[in-house]
CSV table of C-alpha atoms in Angstrom, one decimal:
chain,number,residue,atom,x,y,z
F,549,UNK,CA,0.0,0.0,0.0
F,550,UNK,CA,0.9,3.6,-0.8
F,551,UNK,CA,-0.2,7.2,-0.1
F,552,UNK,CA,1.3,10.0,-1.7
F,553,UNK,CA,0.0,13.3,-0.7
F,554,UNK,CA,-0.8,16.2,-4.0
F,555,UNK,CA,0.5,18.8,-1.8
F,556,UNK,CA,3.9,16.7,-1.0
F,557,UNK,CA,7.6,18.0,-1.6
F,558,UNK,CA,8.4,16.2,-4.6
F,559,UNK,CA,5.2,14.5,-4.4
F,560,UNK,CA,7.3,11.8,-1.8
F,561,UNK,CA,5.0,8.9,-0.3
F,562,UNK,CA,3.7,9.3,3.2
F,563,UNK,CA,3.8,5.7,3.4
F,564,UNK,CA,5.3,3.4,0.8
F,565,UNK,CA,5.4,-0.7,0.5
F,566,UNK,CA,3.3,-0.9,3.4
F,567,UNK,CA,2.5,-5.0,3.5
F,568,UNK,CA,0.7,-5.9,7.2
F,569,UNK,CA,-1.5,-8.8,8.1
F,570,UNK,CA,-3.0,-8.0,11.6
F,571,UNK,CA,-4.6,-11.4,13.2
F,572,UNK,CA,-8.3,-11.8,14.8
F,573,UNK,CA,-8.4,-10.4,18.7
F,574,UNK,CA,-4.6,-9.3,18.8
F,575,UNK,CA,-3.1,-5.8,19.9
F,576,UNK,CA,-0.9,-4.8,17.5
F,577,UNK,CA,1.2,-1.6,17.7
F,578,UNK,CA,2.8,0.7,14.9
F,579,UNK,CA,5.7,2.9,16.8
F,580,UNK,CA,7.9,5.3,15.0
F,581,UNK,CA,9.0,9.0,15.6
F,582,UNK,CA,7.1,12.2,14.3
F,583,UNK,CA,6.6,12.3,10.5
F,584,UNK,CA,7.6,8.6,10.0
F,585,UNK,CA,4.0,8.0,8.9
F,586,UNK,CA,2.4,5.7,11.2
F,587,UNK,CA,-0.9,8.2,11.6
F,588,UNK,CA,-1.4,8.2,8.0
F,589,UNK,CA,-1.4,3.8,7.9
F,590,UNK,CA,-3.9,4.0,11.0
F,591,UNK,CA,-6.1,6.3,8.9
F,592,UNK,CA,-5.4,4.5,5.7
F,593,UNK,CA,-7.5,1.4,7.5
F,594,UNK,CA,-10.8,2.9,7.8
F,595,UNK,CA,-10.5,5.4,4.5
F,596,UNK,CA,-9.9,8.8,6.4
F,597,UNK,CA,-7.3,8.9,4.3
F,598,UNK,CA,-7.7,7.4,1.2
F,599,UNK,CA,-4.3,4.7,0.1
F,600,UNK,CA,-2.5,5.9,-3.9
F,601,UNK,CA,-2.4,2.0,-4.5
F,602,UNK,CA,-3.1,-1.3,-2.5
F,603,UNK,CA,-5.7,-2.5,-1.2
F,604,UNK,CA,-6.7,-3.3,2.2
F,605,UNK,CA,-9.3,-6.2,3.6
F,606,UNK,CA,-11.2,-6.2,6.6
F,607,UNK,CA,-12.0,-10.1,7.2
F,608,UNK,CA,-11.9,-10.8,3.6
F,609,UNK,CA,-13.7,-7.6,2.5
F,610,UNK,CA,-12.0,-5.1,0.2
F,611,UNK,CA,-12.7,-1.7,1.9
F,612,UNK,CA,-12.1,0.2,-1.2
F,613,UNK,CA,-14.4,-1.3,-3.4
F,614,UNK,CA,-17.2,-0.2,-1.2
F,615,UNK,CA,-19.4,2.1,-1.8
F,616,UNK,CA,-21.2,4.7,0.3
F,617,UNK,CA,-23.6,3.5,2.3
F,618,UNK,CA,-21.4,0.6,2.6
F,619,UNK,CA,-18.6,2.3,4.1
F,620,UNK,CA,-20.5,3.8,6.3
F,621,UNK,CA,-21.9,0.7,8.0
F,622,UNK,CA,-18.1,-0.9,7.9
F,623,UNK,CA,-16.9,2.5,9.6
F,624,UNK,CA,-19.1,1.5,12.5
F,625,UNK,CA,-17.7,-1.7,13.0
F,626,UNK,CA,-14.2,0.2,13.5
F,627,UNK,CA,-14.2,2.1,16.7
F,628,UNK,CA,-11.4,5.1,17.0
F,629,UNK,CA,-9.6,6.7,19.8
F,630,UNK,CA,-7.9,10.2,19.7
F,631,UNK,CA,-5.0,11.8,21.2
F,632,UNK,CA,-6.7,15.3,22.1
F,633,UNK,CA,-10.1,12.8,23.0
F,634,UNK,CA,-12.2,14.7,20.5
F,635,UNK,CA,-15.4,15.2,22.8
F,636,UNK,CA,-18.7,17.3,22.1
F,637,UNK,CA,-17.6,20.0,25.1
F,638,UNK,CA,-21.3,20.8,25.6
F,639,UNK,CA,-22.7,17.4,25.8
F,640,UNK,CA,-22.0,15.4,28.8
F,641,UNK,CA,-20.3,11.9,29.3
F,642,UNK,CA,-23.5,10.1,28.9
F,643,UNK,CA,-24.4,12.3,25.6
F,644,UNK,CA,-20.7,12.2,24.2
F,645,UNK,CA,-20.9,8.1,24.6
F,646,UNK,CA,-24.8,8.5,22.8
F,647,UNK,CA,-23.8,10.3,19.9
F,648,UNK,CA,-22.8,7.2,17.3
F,649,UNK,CA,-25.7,5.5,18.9
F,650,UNK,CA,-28.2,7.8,17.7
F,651,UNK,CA,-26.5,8.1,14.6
F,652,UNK,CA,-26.8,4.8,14.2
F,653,UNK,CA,-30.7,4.8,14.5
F,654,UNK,CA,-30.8,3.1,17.8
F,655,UNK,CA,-33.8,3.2,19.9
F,656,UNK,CA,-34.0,5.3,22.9
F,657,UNK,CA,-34.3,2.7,25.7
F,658,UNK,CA,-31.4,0.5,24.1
F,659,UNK,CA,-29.3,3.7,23.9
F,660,UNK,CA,-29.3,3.7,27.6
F,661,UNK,CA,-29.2,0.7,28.5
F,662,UNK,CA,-25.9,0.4,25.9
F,663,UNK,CA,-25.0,3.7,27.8
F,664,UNK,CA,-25.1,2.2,31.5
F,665,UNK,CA,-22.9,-0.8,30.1
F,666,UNK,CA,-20.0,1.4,28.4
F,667,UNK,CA,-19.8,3.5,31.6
F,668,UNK,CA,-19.9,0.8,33.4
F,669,UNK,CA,-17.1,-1.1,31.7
F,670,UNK,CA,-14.7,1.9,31.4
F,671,UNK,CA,-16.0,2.6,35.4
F,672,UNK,CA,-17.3,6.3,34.4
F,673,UNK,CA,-21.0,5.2,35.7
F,674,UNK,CA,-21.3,7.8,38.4
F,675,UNK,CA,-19.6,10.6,36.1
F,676,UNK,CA,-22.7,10.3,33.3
F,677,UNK,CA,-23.8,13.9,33.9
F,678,UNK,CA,-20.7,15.8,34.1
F,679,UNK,CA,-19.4,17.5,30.8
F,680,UNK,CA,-15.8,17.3,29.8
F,681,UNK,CA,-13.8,20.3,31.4
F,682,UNK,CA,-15.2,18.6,34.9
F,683,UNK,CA,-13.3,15.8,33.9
F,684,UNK,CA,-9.3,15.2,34.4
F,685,UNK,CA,-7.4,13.8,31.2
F,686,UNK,CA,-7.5,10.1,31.4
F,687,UNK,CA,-11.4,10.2,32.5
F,688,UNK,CA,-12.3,11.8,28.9
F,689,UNK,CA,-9.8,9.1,27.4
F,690,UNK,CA,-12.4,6.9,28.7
F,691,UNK,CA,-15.2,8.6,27.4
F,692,UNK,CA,-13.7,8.6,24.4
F,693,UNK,CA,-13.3,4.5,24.9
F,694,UNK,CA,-16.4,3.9,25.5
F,695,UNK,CA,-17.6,6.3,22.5
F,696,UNK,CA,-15.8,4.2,20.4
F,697,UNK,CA,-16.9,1.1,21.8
F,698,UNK,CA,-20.6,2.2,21.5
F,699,UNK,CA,-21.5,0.5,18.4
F,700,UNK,CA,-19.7,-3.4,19.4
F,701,UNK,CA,-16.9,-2.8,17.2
F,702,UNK,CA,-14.5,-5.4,15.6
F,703,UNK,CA,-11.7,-3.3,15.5
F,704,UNK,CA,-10.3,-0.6,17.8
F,705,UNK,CA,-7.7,2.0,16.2
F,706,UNK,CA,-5.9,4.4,18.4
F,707,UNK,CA,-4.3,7.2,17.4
F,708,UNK,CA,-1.6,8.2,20.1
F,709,UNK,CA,-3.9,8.0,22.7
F,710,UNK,CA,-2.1,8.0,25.8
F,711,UNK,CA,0.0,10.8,24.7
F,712,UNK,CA,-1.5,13.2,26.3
F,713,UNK,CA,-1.3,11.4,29.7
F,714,UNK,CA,0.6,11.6,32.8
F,715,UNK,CA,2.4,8.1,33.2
F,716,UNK,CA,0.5,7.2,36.0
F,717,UNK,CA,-3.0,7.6,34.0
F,718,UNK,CA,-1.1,5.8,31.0
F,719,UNK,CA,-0.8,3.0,32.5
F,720,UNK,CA,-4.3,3.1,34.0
F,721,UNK,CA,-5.5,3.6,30.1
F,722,UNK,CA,-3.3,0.6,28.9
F,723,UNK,CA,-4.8,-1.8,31.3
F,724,UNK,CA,-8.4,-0.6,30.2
F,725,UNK,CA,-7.4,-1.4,26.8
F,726,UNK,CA,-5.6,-4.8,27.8
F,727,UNK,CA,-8.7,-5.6,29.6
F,728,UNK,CA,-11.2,-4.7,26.8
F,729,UNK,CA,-9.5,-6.9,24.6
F,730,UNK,CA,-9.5,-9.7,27.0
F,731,UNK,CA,-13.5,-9.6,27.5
F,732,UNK,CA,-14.7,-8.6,24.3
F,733,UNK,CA,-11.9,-10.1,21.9
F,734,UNK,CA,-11.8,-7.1,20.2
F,735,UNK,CA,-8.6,-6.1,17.5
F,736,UNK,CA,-6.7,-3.3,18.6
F,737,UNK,CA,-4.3,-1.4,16.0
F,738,UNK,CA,-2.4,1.1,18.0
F,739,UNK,CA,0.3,3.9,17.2
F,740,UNK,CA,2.2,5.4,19.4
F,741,UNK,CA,6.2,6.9,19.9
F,742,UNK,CA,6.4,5.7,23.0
F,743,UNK,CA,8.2,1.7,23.3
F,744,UNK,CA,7.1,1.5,26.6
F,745,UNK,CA,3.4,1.3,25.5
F,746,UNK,CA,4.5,-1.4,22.8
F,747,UNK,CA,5.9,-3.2,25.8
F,748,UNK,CA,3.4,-2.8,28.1
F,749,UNK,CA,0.1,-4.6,26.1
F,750,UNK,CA,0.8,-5.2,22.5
F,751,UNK,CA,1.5,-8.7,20.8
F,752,UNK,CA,3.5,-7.7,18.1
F,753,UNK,CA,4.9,-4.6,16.6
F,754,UNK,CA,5.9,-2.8,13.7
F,755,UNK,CA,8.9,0.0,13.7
F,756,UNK,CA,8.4,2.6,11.2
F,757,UNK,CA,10.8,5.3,9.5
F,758,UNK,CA,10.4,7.7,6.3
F,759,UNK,CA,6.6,6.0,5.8
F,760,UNK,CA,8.3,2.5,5.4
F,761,UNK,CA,8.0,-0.9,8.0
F,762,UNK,CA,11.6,-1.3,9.0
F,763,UNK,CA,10.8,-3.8,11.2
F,764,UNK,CA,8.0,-6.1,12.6
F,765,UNK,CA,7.3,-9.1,14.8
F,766,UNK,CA,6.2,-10.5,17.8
F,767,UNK,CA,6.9,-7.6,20.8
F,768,UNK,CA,9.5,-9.9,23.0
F,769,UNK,CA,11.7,-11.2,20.0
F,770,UNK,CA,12.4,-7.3,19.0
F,771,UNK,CA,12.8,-6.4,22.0
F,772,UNK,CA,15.7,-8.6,22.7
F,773,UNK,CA,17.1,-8.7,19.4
F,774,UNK,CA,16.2,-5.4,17.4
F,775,UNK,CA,18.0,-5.5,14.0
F,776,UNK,CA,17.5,-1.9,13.0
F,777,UNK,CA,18.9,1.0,14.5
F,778,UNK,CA,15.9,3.1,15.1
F,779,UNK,CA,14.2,-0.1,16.9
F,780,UNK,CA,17.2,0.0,19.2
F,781,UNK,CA,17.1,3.5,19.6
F,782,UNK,CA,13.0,2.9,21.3
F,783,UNK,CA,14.0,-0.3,22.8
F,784,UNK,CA,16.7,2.4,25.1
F,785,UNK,CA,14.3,4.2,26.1
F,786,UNK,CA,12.6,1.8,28.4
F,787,UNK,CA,15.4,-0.8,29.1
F,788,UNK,CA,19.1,-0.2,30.6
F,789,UNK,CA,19.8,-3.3,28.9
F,790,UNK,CA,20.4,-2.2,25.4
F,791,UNK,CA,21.5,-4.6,22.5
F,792,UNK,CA,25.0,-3.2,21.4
F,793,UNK,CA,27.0,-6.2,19.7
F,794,UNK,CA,30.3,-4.6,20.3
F,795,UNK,CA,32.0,-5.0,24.5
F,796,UNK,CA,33.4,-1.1,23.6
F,797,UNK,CA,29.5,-0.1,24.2
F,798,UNK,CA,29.1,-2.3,27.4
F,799,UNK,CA,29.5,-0.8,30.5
F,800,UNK,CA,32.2,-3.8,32.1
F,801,UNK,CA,35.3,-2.7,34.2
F,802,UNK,CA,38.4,-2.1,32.2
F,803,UNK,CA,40.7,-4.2,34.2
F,804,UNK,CA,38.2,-7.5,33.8
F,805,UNK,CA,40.1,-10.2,33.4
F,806,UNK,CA,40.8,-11.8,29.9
F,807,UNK,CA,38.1,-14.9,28.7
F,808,UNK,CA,35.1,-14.6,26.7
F,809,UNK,CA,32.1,-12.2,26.7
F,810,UNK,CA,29.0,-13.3,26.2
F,811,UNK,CA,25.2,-12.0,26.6
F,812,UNK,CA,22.7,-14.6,27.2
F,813,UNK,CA,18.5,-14.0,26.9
F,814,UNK,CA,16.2,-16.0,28.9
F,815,UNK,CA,12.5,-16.3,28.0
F,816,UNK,CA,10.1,-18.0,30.3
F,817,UNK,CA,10.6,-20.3,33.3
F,818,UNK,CA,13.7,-20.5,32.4
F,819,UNK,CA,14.6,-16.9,33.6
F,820,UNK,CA,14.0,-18.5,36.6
F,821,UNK,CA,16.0,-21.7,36.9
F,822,UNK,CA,20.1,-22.3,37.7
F,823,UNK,CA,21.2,-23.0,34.3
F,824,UNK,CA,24.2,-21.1,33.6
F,825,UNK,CA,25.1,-22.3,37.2
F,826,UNK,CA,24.4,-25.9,36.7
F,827,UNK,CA,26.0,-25.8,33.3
F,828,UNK,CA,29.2,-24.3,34.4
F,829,UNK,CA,29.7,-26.1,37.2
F,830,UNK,CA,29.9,-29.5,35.5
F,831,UNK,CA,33.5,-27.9,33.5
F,832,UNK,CA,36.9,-25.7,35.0
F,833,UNK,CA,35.2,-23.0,33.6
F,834,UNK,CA,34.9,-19.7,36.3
F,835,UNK,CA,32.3,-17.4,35.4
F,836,UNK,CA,31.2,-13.6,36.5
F,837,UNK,CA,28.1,-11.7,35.9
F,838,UNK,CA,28.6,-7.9,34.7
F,839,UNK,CA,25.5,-6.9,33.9
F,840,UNK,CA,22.0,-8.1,34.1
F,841,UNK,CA,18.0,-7.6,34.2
F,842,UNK,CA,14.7,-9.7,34.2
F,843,UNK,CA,11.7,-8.4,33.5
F,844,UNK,CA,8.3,-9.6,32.3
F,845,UNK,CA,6.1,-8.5,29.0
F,846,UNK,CA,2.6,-9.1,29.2
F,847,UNK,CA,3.2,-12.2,31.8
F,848,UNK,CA,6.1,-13.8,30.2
F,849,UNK,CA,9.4,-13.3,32.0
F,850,UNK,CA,12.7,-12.5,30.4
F,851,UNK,CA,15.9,-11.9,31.5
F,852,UNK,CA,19.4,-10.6,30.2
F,853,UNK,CA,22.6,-11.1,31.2
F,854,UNK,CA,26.7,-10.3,30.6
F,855,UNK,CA,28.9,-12.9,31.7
F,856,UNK,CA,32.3,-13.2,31.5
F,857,UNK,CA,34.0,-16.7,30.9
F,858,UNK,CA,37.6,-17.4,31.9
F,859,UNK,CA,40.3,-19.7,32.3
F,860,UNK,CA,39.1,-23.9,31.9
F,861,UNK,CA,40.6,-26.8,29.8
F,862,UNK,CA,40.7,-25.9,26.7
F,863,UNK,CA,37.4,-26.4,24.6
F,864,UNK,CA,35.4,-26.1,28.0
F,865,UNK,CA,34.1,-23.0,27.1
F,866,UNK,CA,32.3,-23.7,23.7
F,867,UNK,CA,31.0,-26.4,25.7
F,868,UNK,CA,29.5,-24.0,27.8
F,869,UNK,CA,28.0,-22.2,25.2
F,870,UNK,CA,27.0,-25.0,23.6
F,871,UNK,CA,25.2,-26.5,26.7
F,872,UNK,CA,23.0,-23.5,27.1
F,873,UNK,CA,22.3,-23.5,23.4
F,874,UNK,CA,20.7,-27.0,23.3
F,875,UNK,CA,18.4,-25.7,26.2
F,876,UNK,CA,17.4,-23.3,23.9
F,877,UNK,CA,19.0,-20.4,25.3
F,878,UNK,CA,19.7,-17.5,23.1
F,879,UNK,CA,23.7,-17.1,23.5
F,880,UNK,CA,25.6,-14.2,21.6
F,881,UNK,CA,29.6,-14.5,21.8
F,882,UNK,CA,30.3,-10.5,22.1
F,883,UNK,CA,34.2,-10.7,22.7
F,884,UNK,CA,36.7,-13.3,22.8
């Protein structure tokens, strides 16, 4: 898929070669800085901005083939989020989530009984009559959830929507979303600039730079292994554990003694369990930790660590690393 805009410089794509298949009930995030084109794909999905070329298919159905009336009814069925929350400032919480109902032709009584639920669920029930400057930033971000929830949408799409938060109401935000999509099974495509977001609820992820997909895949494996350098430049901003390849970038004392580097990455119960330990201690080799983290992503620990391997009988230490390879440990020999 491609967009170019009339008005561009040069008439340069906003996005170019854009190729994404988003599964059923996942959250799926699109992170890259200002101007890299992310907000134009998000719009691109439900035809606020219309693609140059490609095509794009909502279970099965080609979105730009339809007509009118059709769109209309499809647009429904894709709920949106906004950064600035986009409410009617003269119509309270109760009217703001009512709007797309009524639009929709709903009766009365099943507009607030749909009402009730949406304030219920987003836990705005006892704020239904207030108007928006009574509220405080992440309560009209829940408004504007349940707005876009109103009419049982298949897809969510949110458009930098927790950056206008404080990190404290981000968070709250992110496990609304991460528990909407756990109870209704709804698809959520979200941009953002922030990794820690990514991190914090989305399956997987694609990096974007200069309207292209630089890189994409499930959250944890780019994470620990980002291949291109603006994915390692988002992955630094939430971990201390960066993925430099070269021991000039690590921060190890300069008098360590001689042997080799290596970083190893746990996933799962593995982070957990005495390997390196157990595997070590079966050889001459000695071993020290010089750096190291665990953490956990959406319930699945992980763990990082630079060790430094010295002295042995020769050979002991590529049987070390050899050892924690066949238990499928993700070893990388930095310096030797």
């Amino acid at each position: 898929m491609q967009k170019v805009y009339a008005d561009m410089p040069g008439r340069l794509p906003a996005i170019d070669r854009i190729h994404l298949h988003i599964k059923r009930g996942e959250i799926f995030g699109i992170i890259g800085h200002s101007g890299a084109g992310k907000s134009t794909l998000l719009r691109c999905v439900n035809l606020l901005e219309r693609p140059t070329s490609g095509t794009i298919r909502i279970d099965g159905e080609e979105m730009m083939r339809l007509d009118a009336k059709q769109l209309q009814a499809k647009r429904r069925k894709i709920g949106m989020i906004f950064q600035h929350f986009n409410l009617l400032s003269s119509a309270t919480v109760a009217e703001n989530v009512a709007f797309p109902l009524k639009l929709s032709g709903m009766g009365q009584a099943k507009i607030q009984a749909r009402i009730q639920e949406l304030l219920e669920l987003v836990g705005l029930l006892e704020h239904a009559s207030k108007y928006p400057n009574q509220l405080s930033g992440g309560q009209k971000q829940r408004v504007g959830i349940a707005r876009a929830l109103a009419n049982h949408p298949d897809i969510l799409l949110c458009d930098e929507a927790t950056s206008a938060l404080d990190p404290q109401t981000t968070n709250a935000i992110l496990a609304l979303l991460l528990d909407i999509n756990h109870k209704l099974g709804i698809t959520i495509l979200l941009i953002t600039h922030e990794m820690q977001v990514i991190r914090a609820i989305c399956d997987r992820v694609a990096v974007m730079e200069n309207g292209l997909i630089v890189e994409t895949g499930n959250v944890l494996d780019v994470f620990l292994k980002p291949q291109h350098a603006v994915t390692k430049d988002f992955v630094g901003q939430v971990s201390d554990f960066t993925a430099q390849t070269s021991s000039a970038h690590l921060d190890v004392p300069s008098n360590s003694a001689a042997g080799t580097l290596i970083r190893i990455t746990y996933v799962g119960q593995q982070t957990y369990e005495p390997i390196l330990f157990e595997i070590v201690k079966s050889t001459t080799v000695s071993f020290a930790i010089l750096q190291g983290t665990i953490s956990a992503m959406k319930g699945v620990p992980y763990g990082q660590l630079v060790v430094r391997l010295t002295g042995g009988q020769p050979g002991d230490t590529e049987l070390v690393i050899a050892k924690l390879r066949q238990e499928d440990i993700d070893v990388e020999v930095i310096a030797q």
